[in-house]
mmCIF file of C-alpha atoms in Angstrom:
data_model
loop_
_atom_site.group_PDB
_atom_site.id
_atom_site.type_symbol
_atom_site.label_atom_id
_atom_site.label_comp_id
_atom_site.label_asym_id
_atom_site.label_seq_id
_atom_site.Cartn_x
_atom_site.Cartn_y
_atom_site.Cartn_z
ATOM 1 C CA MET A 293 0.000 0.000 0.000
ATOM 2 C CA GLY A 294 1.595 3.239 -1.141
ATOM 3 C CA TRP A 295 0.837 6.930 -0.676
ATOM 4 C CA SER A 296 -1.555 9.245 -2.455
ATOM 5 C CA THR A 297 -0.359 12.491 -4.021
ATOM 6 C CA ARG A 298 -1.524 14.433 -0.976
ATOM 7 C CA GLN A 299 0.231 12.049 1.412
ATOM 8 C CA LEU A 300 3.450 12.271 -0.609
ATOM 9 C CA ALA A 301 3.269 16.056 -0.465
ATOM 10 C CA GLU A 302 2.797 16.000 3.295
ATOM 11 C CA LEU A 303 5.612 13.492 3.857
ATOM 12 C CA SER A 304 8.107 15.438 1.720
ATOM 13 C CA GLY A 305 7.079 18.849 3.079
ATOM 14 C CA THR A 306 6.028 20.178 -0.295
ATOM 15 C CA THR A 307 2.713 20.878 -2.045
ATOM 16 C CA LEU A 308 0.349 19.127 -4.419
ATOM 17 C CA ARG A 309 1.083 21.786 -6.999
ATOM 18 C CA ALA A 310 4.837 21.181 -6.726
ATOM 19 C CA ILE A 311 4.478 17.435 -7.227
ATOM 20 C CA ARG A 312 2.225 17.943 -10.241
ATOM 21 C CA HIS A 313 4.764 20.370 -11.656
ATOM 22 C CA TYR A 314 7.594 17.871 -11.168
ATOM 23 C CA HIS A 315 5.557 15.441 -13.258
ATOM 24 C CA GLU A 316 4.933 18.062 -15.936
ATOM 25 C CA VAL A 317 8.621 18.961 -16.373
ATOM 26 C CA GLY A 318 9.779 15.349 -16.285
ATOM 27 C CA LEU A 319 11.548 15.400 -12.937
ATOM 28 C CA LEU A 320 9.286 12.842 -11.288
ATOM 29 C CA ALA A 321 8.211 9.585 -12.883
ATOM 30 C CA GLU A 322 4.523 8.775 -12.930
ATOM 31 C CA PRO A 323 3.613 6.073 -10.360
ATOM 32 C CA GLU A 324 1.443 3.071 -10.879
ATOM 33 C CA ARG A 325 -2.244 3.561 -10.209
ATOM 34 C CA ARG A 326 -4.463 1.721 -7.840
ATOM 35 C CA ALA A 327 -7.555 -0.172 -8.927
ATOM 36 C CA ASN A 328 -9.611 2.951 -8.247
ATOM 37 C CA GLY A 329 -7.415 5.000 -10.595
ATOM 38 C CA TYR A 330 -5.609 7.024 -7.925
ATOM 39 C CA LYS A 331 -1.816 7.375 -8.059
ATOM 40 C CA ASN A 332 0.131 5.080 -5.788
ATOM 41 C CA TYR A 333 3.522 6.530 -4.768
ATOM 42 C CA GLY A 334 6.318 4.527 -3.167
ATOM 43 C CA VAL A 335 9.543 5.180 -1.268
ATOM 44 C CA ALA A 336 11.483 5.883 -4.474
ATOM 45 C CA HIS A 337 9.117 8.756 -5.227
ATOM 46 C CA LEU A 338 9.539 10.157 -1.714
ATOM 47 C CA VAL A 339 13.330 9.983 -2.069
ATOM 48 C CA ARG A 340 13.139 11.745 -5.435
ATOM 49 C CA VAL A 341 10.823 14.527 -4.256
ATOM 50 C CA SER A 342 12.874 15.061 -1.089
ATOM 51 C CA ARG A 343 16.032 15.372 -3.174
ATOM 52 C CA ILE A 344 14.433 17.851 -5.576
ATOM 53 C CA LYS A 345 13.124 19.910 -2.658
ATOM 54 C CA ARG A 346 16.522 19.968 -0.970
ATOM 55 C CA LEU A 347 18.393 20.996 -4.106
ATOM 56 C CA THR A 348 15.928 23.791 -4.885
ATOM 57 C CA GLU A 349 16.243 25.060 -1.302
ATOM 58 C CA LEU A 350 20.016 25.207 -1.808
ATOM 59 C CA GLY A 351 19.480 27.343 -4.891
ATOM 60 C CA LEU A 352 19.499 25.031 -7.901
ATOM 61 C CA SER A 353 16.768 25.561 -10.458
ATOM 62 C CA LEU A 354 14.544 22.736 -11.690
ATOM 63 C CA LYS A 355 16.271 23.028 -15.057
ATOM 64 C CA GLN A 356 19.663 22.523 -13.425
ATOM 65 C CA ILE A 357 18.355 19.536 -11.479
ATOM 66 C CA ALA A 358 16.999 18.007 -14.671
ATOM 67 C CA GLU A 359 20.386 18.454 -16.362
ATOM 68 C CA LEU A 360 22.050 16.518 -13.543
ATOM 69 C CA GLY A 361 20.198 13.359 -14.496
ATOM 70 C CA ASP A 362 21.211 10.431 -12.304
ATOM 71 C CA ALA A 363 24.054 12.429 -10.745
ATOM 72 C CA ASP A 364 21.771 14.425 -8.466
ATOM 73 C CA GLU A 365 22.438 12.328 -5.363
ATOM 74 C CA HIS A 366 25.662 14.268 -4.781
ATOM 75 C CA PRO A 367 26.155 16.813 -7.618
ATOM 76 C CA GLU A 368 29.554 18.058 -6.439
ATOM 77 C CA ASP A 369 30.382 20.190 -9.494
ATOM 78 C CA ALA A 370 26.990 21.892 -9.529
ATOM 79 C CA LEU A 371 27.210 22.565 -5.796
ATOM 80 C CA ARG A 372 30.694 24.061 -6.140
ATOM 81 C CA VAL A 373 29.435 26.415 -8.866
ATOM 82 C CA LEU A 374 26.484 27.329 -6.659
ATOM 83 C CA ASP A 375 28.817 27.944 -3.729
ATOM 84 C CA ALA A 376 30.896 30.358 -5.817
ATOM 85 C CA GLU A 377 27.759 32.176 -6.931
ATOM 86 C CA LEU A 378 26.548 32.456 -3.344
ATOM 87 C CA ASP A 379 29.941 33.783 -2.273
ATOM 88 C CA ALA A 380 29.701 36.516 -4.912
ATOM 89 C CA THR A 381 26.150 37.303 -3.831
ATOM 90 C CA ILE A 382 27.194 37.563 -0.184
ATOM 91 C CA GLU A 383 29.991 39.970 -1.116
ATOM 92 C CA ARG A 384 27.570 42.071 -3.183
ATOM 93 C CA LEU A 385 25.110 42.157 -0.277
ATOM 94 C CA ARG A 386 27.920 43.111 2.096
ATOM 95 C CA ARG A 387 28.808 46.092 -0.108
ATOM 96 C CA MET A 388 25.137 47.017 -0.293
ATOM 97 C CA ARG A 389 24.873 47.019 3.504
ATOM 98 C CA VAL A 390 27.928 49.283 3.754
ATOM 99 C CA GLU A 391 26.340 51.709 1.300
ATOM 100 C CA LEU A 392 22.996 51.547 3.101
ATOM 101 C CA ALA A 393 24.703 52.330 6.404
ATOM 102 C CA GLN A 394 26.359 55.363 4.824
ATOM 103 C CA LEU A 395 23.075 56.536 3.329
ATOM 104 C CA LEU A 396 21.259 56.168 6.641
ATOM 105 C CA ARG A 397 24.047 57.794 8.625
ATOM 106 C CA GLN A 398 24.689 60.763 6.352
ATOM 107 C CA ALA A 399 21.392 61.161 4.477
ATOM 108 C CA ALA A 400 23.225 61.014 1.134
ATOM 109 C CA PRO A 401 21.253 60.908 -2.157
ATOM 110 C CA THR A 402 20.321 57.429 -3.356
ATOM 111 C CA ASP A 403 20.909 58.206 -7.048
ATOM 112 C CA LEU A 404 24.640 58.827 -6.606
ATOM 113 C CA PRO A 405 27.607 56.746 -5.378
ATOM 114 C CA PRO A 406 28.020 57.283 -1.611
ATOM 115 C CA ARG A 407 31.162 59.424 -1.704
ATOM 116 C CA LEU A 408 29.946 61.639 -4.525
ATOM 117 C CA GLY A 409 26.461 61.776 -3.014
ATOM 118 C CA ARG A 410 27.812 63.095 0.277
ATOM 119 C CA ALA A 411 29.909 65.702 -1.521
ATOM 120 C CA VAL A 412 26.921 66.891 -3.574
ATOM 121 C CA ALA A 413 24.719 67.095 -0.474
ATOM 122 C CA ASP A 414 27.356 68.986 1.515
ATOM 123 C CA ALA A 415 28.101 71.414 -1.336
ATOM 124 C CA ASP A 416 24.424 72.386 -1.649
ATOM 125 C CA VAL A 417 24.723 72.827 -5.417
ATOM 126 C CA SER A 418 21.832 73.737 -7.694
ATOM 127 C CA ALA A 419 19.314 71.150 -8.855
ATOM 128 C CA THR A 420 20.837 71.342 -12.343
ATOM 129 C CA GLU A 421 24.348 70.661 -11.088
ATOM 130 C CA ARG A 422 23.008 67.810 -8.979
ATOM 131 C CA SER A 423 21.402 66.279 -12.073
ATOM 132 C CA LEU A 424 24.673 66.692 -13.954
ATOM 133 C CA ALA A 425 26.446 64.817 -11.139
ATOM 134 C CA VAL A 426 24.090 61.874 -11.725
ATOM 135 C CA VAL A 427 25.083 61.830 -15.411
ATOM 136 C CA LEU A 428 28.772 62.060 -14.523
ATOM 137 C CA ALA A 429 28.385 59.104 -12.174
ATOM 138 C CA GLN A 430 27.145 56.974 -15.071
ATOM 139 C CA VAL A 431 29.976 57.714 -17.524
ATOM 140 C CA LEU A 432 33.130 58.602 -15.584
ATOM 141 C CA GLY A 433 35.558 56.265 -13.859
ATOM 142 C CA ARG A 434 36.219 56.037 -10.134
ATOM 143 C CA SER A 435 39.356 58.186 -10.234
ATOM 144 C CA ALA A 436 37.635 61.089 -12.004
ATOM 145 C CA LEU A 437 34.562 60.845 -9.742
ATOM 146 C CA ASP A 438 36.734 60.867 -6.623
ATOM 147 C CA THR A 439 38.517 63.978 -7.862
ATOM 148 C CA TYR A 440 35.180 65.569 -8.718
ATOM 149 C CA ALA A 441 33.888 64.771 -5.217
ATOM 150 C CA ASP A 442 37.015 66.337 -3.693
ATOM 151 C CA THR A 443 36.421 69.440 -5.806
ATOM 152 C CA LEU A 444 32.840 69.716 -4.548
ATOM 153 C CA ARG A 445 34.042 69.531 -0.948
ATOM 154 C CA THR A 446 35.767 72.886 -1.423
ATOM 155 C CA TYR A 447 32.770 74.377 -3.241
ATOM 156 C CA GLU A 448 32.058 77.995 -2.358
ATOM 157 C CA PRO A 449 28.850 79.723 -3.472
ATOM 158 C CA ASP A 450 29.504 82.590 -5.841
ATOM 159 C CA PRO A 451 27.197 85.296 -7.236
ATOM 160 C CA ALA A 452 28.374 84.515 -10.776
ATOM 161 C CA LEU A 453 27.316 80.864 -10.430
ATOM 162 C CA THR A 454 23.922 81.899 -9.067
ATOM 163 C CA GLU A 455 23.510 84.314 -11.994
ATOM 164 C CA PHE A 456 24.429 81.509 -14.393
ATOM 165 C CA ASP A 457 21.742 79.253 -12.893
ATOM 166 C CA HIS A 458 19.109 81.916 -13.645
ATOM 167 C CA LEU A 459 20.493 83.199 -16.951
ATOM 168 C CA PRO A 460 17.633 83.586 -19.479
ATOM 169 C CA ALA A 461 17.922 81.974 -22.894
ATOM 170 C CA ASP A 462 17.752 85.381 -24.622
ATOM 171 C CA ALA A 463 20.601 87.020 -22.638
ATOM 172 C CA ASP A 464 22.564 89.402 -24.878
ATOM 173 C CA GLU A 465 26.140 88.767 -25.970
ATOM 174 C CA GLN A 466 27.747 91.282 -23.607
ATOM 175 C CA THR A 467 25.952 89.755 -20.625
ATOM 176 C CA ARG A 468 27.160 86.313 -21.631
ATOM 177 C CA GLN A 469 30.758 87.471 -22.080
ATOM 178 C CA ASP A 470 30.835 89.332 -18.775
ATOM 179 C CA LEU A 471 29.362 86.350 -16.958
ATOM 180 C CA ALA A 472 31.845 83.949 -18.555
ATOM 181 C CA GLU A 473 34.741 86.106 -17.386
ATOM 182 C CA ARG A 474 33.378 86.372 -13.838
ATOM 183 C CA MET A 475 32.680 82.655 -13.670
ATOM 184 C CA ARG A 476 36.290 81.873 -14.552
ATOM 185 C CA LEU A 477 37.308 83.762 -11.396
ATOM 186 C CA ALA A 478 34.857 81.894 -9.137
ATOM 187 C CA PRO A 479 36.870 79.669 -6.723
ATOM 188 C CA ALA A 480 34.759 76.585 -7.481
ATOM 189 C CA VAL A 481 35.212 76.986 -11.228
ATOM 190 C CA ARG A 482 38.938 77.711 -10.935
ATOM 191 C CA LYS A 483 39.462 74.542 -8.911
ATOM 192 C CA MET A 484 37.458 72.509 -11.408
ATOM 193 C CA LEU A 485 39.525 73.861 -14.299
ATOM 194 C CA THR A 486 42.696 73.144 -12.332
ATOM 195 C CA ASP A 487 41.682 69.572 -11.515
ATOM 196 C CA PHE A 488 40.372 68.912 -15.028
ATOM 197 C CA PRO A 489 42.204 71.199 -17.474
ATOM 198 C CA SER A 490 40.855 69.208 -20.426
ATOM 199 C CA PHE A 491 38.107 66.712 -21.181
ATOM 200 C CA GLN A 492 40.754 64.017 -21.605
ATOM 201 C CA ASP A 493 41.665 64.419 -17.934
ATOM 202 C CA LEU A 494 38.030 64.148 -16.927
ATOM 203 C CA SER A 495 37.334 61.004 -18.952
ATOM 204 C CA ALA A 496 40.706 59.267 -18.775
ATOM 205 C CA ASP A 497 39.315 56.216 -16.965
ATOM 206 C CA ALA A 498 35.754 56.325 -18.320
ATOM 207 C CA PRO A 499 34.537 52.675 -18.296
ATOM 208 C CA ARG A 500 32.876 52.933 -21.718
ATOM 209 C CA GLY A 501 35.491 55.151 -23.291
ATOM 210 C CA GLU A 502 36.088 58.841 -23.824
ATOM 211 C CA ASP A 503 33.877 59.138 -26.920
ATOM 212 C CA PHE A 504 30.867 57.696 -25.108
ATOM 213 C CA ALA A 505 31.446 59.975 -22.123
ATOM 214 C CA ARG A 506 31.836 63.007 -24.390
ATOM 215 C CA ARG A 507 28.617 62.303 -26.321
ATOM 216 C CA THR A 508 26.626 61.571 -23.181
ATOM 217 C CA LEU A 509 27.748 64.738 -21.403
ATOM 218 C CA ALA A 510 27.091 66.830 -24.502
ATOM 219 C CA GLU A 511 23.546 65.469 -24.726
ATOM 220 C CA ALA A 512 23.039 66.077 -21.006
ATOM 221 C CA ALA A 513 24.268 69.683 -21.331
ATOM 222 C CA LEU A 514 21.786 70.352 -24.146
ATOM 223 C CA ASP A 515 19.027 68.999 -21.935
ATOM 224 C CA LEU A 516 20.050 70.793 -18.730
ATOM 225 C CA TYR A 517 21.153 74.214 -20.010
ATOM 226 C CA ASN A 518 19.560 76.762 -22.298
ATOM 227 C CA PRO A 519 21.452 78.178 -25.340
ATOM 228 C CA ALA A 520 22.713 81.238 -23.455
ATOM 229 C CA GLN A 521 24.104 79.103 -20.630
ATOM 230 C CA ILE A 522 25.825 76.767 -23.074
ATOM 231 C CA ASP A 523 27.364 79.788 -24.828
ATOM 232 C CA VAL A 524 28.679 81.032 -21.465
ATOM 233 C CA LEU A 525 30.244 77.627 -20.766
ATOM 234 C CA VAL A 526 31.923 77.655 -24.181
ATOM 235 C CA ARG A 527 33.271 81.194 -23.640
ATOM 236 C CA MET A 528 34.456 80.334 -20.134
ATOM 237 C CA ASN A 529 36.472 77.354 -21.399
ATOM 238 C CA ARG A 530 38.175 79.185 -24.230
#
């Protein structure tokens, strides 16, 4: 006298749905049926279901278990691969916890790397400059971002920078030229130009290359600044 599907599910600590699914995907052989037509499971089925349940709890997918075939009693190679994957996941989660602790402790923005986020928050830059920092974080390498964060830590508000933030698109040429000259003298701008005298210095370690960084930042500038502001930036960098 064997077990019904429900009894097998209860014995193995799984569900009716799971056992039916194991049948559907070919992981569990169909049992013989009793005279009344009901399935009649034996010990071999219990062993098989228990093994499948254990392997899935460890992290193997049903597809991986199926690929093991008869070697699923002790799939050493598959378990070693899984162990390496879990090790990488644990390390990733550890880094995430470190970042979360920093965010909670210092109320840094969540859309920026922790160090840069803290620098942006402390510098109290404009919303536009904050958005630009998000773009920079996506295209620049760690070295450039660290230098940029250090630059922001010495940020000093300046009337010229405030005027630039509110410069209308139809500002006349003389206004643009005067503003560009005054911005060059602003301590924050002078430090930025000193730290990054050329775009090559800014994008030297860009993960996806200098050309990608250049195009992305150019597109971001067109989105963030109006024509008069872009003209001022061009004049300032001449």
